[in-house]
Coordinates of C-alpha atoms in Angstrom, one line a residue:
Chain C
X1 CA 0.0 0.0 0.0
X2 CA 1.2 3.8 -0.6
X3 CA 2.8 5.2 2.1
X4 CA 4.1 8.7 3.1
X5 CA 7.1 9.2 5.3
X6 CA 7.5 11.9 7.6
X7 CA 10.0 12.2 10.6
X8 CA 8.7 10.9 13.8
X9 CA 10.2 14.4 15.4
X10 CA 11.5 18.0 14.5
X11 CA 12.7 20.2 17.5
X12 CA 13.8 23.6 17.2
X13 CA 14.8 26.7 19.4
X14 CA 11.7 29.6 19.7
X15 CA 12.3 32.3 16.6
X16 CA 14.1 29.0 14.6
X17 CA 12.6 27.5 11.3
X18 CA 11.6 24.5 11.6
X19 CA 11.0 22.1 8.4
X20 CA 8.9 18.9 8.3
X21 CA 9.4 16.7 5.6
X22 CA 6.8 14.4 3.5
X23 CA 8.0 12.1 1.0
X24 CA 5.6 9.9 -1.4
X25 CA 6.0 8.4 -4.6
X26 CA 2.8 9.9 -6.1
X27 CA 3.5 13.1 -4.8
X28 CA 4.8 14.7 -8.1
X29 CA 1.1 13.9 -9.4
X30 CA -1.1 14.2 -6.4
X31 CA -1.4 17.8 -4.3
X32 CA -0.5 17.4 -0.6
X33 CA -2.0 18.8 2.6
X34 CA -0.9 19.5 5.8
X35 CA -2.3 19.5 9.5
X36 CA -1.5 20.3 13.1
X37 CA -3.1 18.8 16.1
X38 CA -2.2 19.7 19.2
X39 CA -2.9 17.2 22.0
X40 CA -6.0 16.9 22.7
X41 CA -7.4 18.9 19.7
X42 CA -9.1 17.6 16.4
X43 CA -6.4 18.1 13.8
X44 CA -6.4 21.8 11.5
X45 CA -5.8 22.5 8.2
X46 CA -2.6 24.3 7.9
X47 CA -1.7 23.8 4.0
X48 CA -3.5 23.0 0.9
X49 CA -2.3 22.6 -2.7
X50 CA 0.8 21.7 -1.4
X51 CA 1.7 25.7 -0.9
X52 CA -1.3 27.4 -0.2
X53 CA -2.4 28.8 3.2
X54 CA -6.6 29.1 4.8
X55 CA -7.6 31.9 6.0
X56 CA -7.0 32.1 9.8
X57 CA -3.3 30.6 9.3
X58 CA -0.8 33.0 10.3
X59 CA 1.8 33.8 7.3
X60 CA 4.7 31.8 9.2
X61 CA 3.3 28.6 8.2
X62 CA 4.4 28.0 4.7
X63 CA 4.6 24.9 2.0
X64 CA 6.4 24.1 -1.2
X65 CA 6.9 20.5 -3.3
X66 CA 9.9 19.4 -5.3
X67 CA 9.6 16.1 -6.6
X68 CA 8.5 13.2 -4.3
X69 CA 9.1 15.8 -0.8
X70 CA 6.8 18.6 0.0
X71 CA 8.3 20.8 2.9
X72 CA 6.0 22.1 5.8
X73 CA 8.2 25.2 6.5
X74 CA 7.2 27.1 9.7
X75 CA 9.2 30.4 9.8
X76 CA 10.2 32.3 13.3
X77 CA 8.5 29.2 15.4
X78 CA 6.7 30.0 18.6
X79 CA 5.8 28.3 21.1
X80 CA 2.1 27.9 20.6
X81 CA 3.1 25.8 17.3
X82 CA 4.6 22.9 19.2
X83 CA 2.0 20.2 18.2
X84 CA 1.9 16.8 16.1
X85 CA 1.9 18.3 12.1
X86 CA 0.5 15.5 9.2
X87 CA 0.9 15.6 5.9
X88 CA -1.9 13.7 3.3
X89 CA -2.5 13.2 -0.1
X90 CA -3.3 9.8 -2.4
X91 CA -2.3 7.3 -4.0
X92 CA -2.9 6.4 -8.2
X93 CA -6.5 4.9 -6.9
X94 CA -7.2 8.2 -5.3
X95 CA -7.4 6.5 -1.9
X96 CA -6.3 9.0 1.0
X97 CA -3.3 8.6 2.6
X98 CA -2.4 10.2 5.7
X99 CA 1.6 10.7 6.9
X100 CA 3.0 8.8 9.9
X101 CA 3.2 12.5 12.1
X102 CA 5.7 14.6 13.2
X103 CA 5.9 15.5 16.5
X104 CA 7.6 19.2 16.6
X105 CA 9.5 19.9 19.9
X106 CA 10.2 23.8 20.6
X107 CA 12.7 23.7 23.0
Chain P
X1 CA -20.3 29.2 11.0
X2 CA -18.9 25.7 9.4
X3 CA -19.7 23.0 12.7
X4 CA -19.5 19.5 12.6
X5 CA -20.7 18.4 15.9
X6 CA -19.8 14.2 17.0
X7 CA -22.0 12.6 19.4
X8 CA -21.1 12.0 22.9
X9 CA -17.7 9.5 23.9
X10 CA -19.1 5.1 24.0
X11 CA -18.2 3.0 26.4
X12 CA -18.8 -0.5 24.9
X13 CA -18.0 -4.3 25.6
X14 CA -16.7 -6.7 22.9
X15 CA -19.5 -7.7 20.3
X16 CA -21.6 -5.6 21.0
X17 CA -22.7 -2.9 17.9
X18 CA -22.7 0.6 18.3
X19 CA -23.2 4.2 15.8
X20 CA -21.4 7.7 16.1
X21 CA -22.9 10.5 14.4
X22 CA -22.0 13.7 12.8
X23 CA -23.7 16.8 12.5
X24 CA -22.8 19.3 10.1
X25 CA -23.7 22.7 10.1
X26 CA -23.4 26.5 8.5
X27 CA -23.2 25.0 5.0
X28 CA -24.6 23.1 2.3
X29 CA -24.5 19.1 3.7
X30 CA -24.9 17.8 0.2
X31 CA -22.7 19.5 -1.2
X32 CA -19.8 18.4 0.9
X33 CA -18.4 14.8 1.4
X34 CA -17.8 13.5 4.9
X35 CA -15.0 11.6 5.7
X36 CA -14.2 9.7 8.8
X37 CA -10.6 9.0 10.3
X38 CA -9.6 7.4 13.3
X39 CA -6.5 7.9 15.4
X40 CA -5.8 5.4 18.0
X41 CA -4.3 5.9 21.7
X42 CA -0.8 7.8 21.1
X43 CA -1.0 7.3 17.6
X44 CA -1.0 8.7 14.3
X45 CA -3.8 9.7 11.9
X46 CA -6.0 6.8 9.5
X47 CA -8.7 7.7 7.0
X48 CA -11.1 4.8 7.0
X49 CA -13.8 6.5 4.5
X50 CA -16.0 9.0 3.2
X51 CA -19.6 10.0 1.7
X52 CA -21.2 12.5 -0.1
X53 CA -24.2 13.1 1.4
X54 CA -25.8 14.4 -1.8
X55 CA -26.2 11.2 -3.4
X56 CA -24.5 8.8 -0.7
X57 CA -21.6 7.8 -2.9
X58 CA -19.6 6.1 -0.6
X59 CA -15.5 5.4 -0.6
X60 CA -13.7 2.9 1.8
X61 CA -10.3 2.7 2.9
X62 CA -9.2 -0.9 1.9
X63 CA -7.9 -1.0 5.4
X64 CA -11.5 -0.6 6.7
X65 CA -13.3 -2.4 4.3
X66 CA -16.1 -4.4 5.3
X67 CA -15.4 -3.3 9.0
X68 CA -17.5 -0.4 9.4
X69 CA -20.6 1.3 7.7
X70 CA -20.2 4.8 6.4
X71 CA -24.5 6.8 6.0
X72 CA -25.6 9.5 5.8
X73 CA -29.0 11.6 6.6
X74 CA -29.3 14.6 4.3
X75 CA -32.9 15.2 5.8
X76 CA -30.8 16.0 9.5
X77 CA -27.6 16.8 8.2
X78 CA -26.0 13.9 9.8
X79 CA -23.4 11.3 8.8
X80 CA -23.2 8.4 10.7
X81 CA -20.2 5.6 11.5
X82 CA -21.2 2.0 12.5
X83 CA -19.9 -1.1 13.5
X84 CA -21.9 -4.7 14.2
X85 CA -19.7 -6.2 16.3
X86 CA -17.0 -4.0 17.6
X87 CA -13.8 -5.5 18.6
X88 CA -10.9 -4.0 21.4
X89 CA -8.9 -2.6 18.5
X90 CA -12.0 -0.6 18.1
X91 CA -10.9 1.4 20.8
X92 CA -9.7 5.0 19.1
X93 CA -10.6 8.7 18.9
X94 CA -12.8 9.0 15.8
X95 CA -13.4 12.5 14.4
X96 CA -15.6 13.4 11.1
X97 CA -14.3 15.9 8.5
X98 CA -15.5 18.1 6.0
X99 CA -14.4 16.8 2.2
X100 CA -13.3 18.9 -0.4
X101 CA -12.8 16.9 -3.5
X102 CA -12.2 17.3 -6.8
X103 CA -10.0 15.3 -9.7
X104 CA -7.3 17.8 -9.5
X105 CA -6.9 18.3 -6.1
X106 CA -8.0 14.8 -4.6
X107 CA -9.3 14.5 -0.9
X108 CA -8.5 17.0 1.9
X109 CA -10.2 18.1 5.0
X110 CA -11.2 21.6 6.0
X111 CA -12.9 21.4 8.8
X112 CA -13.3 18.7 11.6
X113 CA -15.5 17.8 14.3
X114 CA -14.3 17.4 17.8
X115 CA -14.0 13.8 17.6
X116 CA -15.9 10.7 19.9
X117 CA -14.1 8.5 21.9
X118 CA -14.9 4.9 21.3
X119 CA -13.7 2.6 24.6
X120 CA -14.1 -1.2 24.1
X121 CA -13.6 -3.5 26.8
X122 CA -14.9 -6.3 28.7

């Protein structure tokens, strides 16, 4: 089955850029999505289209794809954005596929 | 306001069957699909389905396949998640999700409900 591969943790220092990493065969063909749940919390959409923000997100959260990676860049982190971030997307079939979580650390 | 409110958490035994619901809200509900996705205890994020409540055209996860029972009520704005015979392993959060589909962007979720914990045990 199609997988996508994130790291199980990020950490970085408050005002840092962090990066969280997605990686999927289909992803050249298939737009990818990104979410952030923070315990206890349903998860929120961060990132759609691979780049593009909702309204509501603050402009530090930031995506971009090259190849088979998409990038969940979060610029000037604070510490309100320590939380579990997933990426999604789907395979050839169009079945949804959902990341493994990363679990970013601000230190 | 976009809501999608879940029914209350389940306390269950083995065997026995048991429904969540979903109640959306603020928008058009047949216009939207509904998909369902369960995270178990400390774990990561599964998508086991989702419906369009317009004409109940319903998609399965392969993983979840003839395990559960995705409906949906237009007349109430309601979609629904079902099992017959629920099993320990049942034992997740499960949280509903607004669908945004179409064949260039695939699947993704814009807005989710608060979730309903499912407990099975004897």
């Amino acid at each position: 089955s199609y997988e996508l591969t994130q790291p199980p943790s990020v950490s970085v220092s408050p005002g840092q850029t962090a990066r969280i990493t997605c990686s999927g065969d289909a992803l050249p063909k298939q737009y990818a999505y990104w979410y952030q749940q923070k315990p206890g919390q349903a998860p929120v959409l961060v990132i759609y289209k691979d780049s593009e923000r909702p309204s509501g997100i603050p402009e530090r959260f930031s995506g971009s794809s090259s190849g088979t990676t998409v990038t969940l860049t979060i610029s000037g982190v604070q510490a309100e954005d320590e939380a579990d971030y997933y990426c999604q997307s789907a395979d050839s079939s169009g079945t949804v596929v959902f990341g493994g979580g990363t679990k970013l650390t601000v230190l | 306001e976009v809501q999608l409110v879940q029914s209350g958490a389940e306390v269950k035994k083995p065997g026995e069957s048991l429904k969540i619901s979903c109640k959306g809200s603020g928008y058009s509900f047949t216009s939207y699909w509904i998909g369902w996705v369960r995270q178990m205890p400390g774990k990561g994020l599964e998508w086991m389905g989702i419906i369009y409540p317009g004409d109940s055209d319903t998609r399965y996860s392969p993983s979840f396949q003839g395990q559960v029972t995705i409906s949906a009520d237009k007349s109430i704005s309601t979609a629904y998640l079902q099992w017959s015979s629920l099993k320990a392993s049942d034992t997740a959060m499960y949280y509903c999700a607004r669908g945004f589909y179409s064949s260039s962007l695939g699947y993704y979720f814009d807005y989710w409900g608060q979730g309903t914990l499912v407990t099975v045990s004897s």
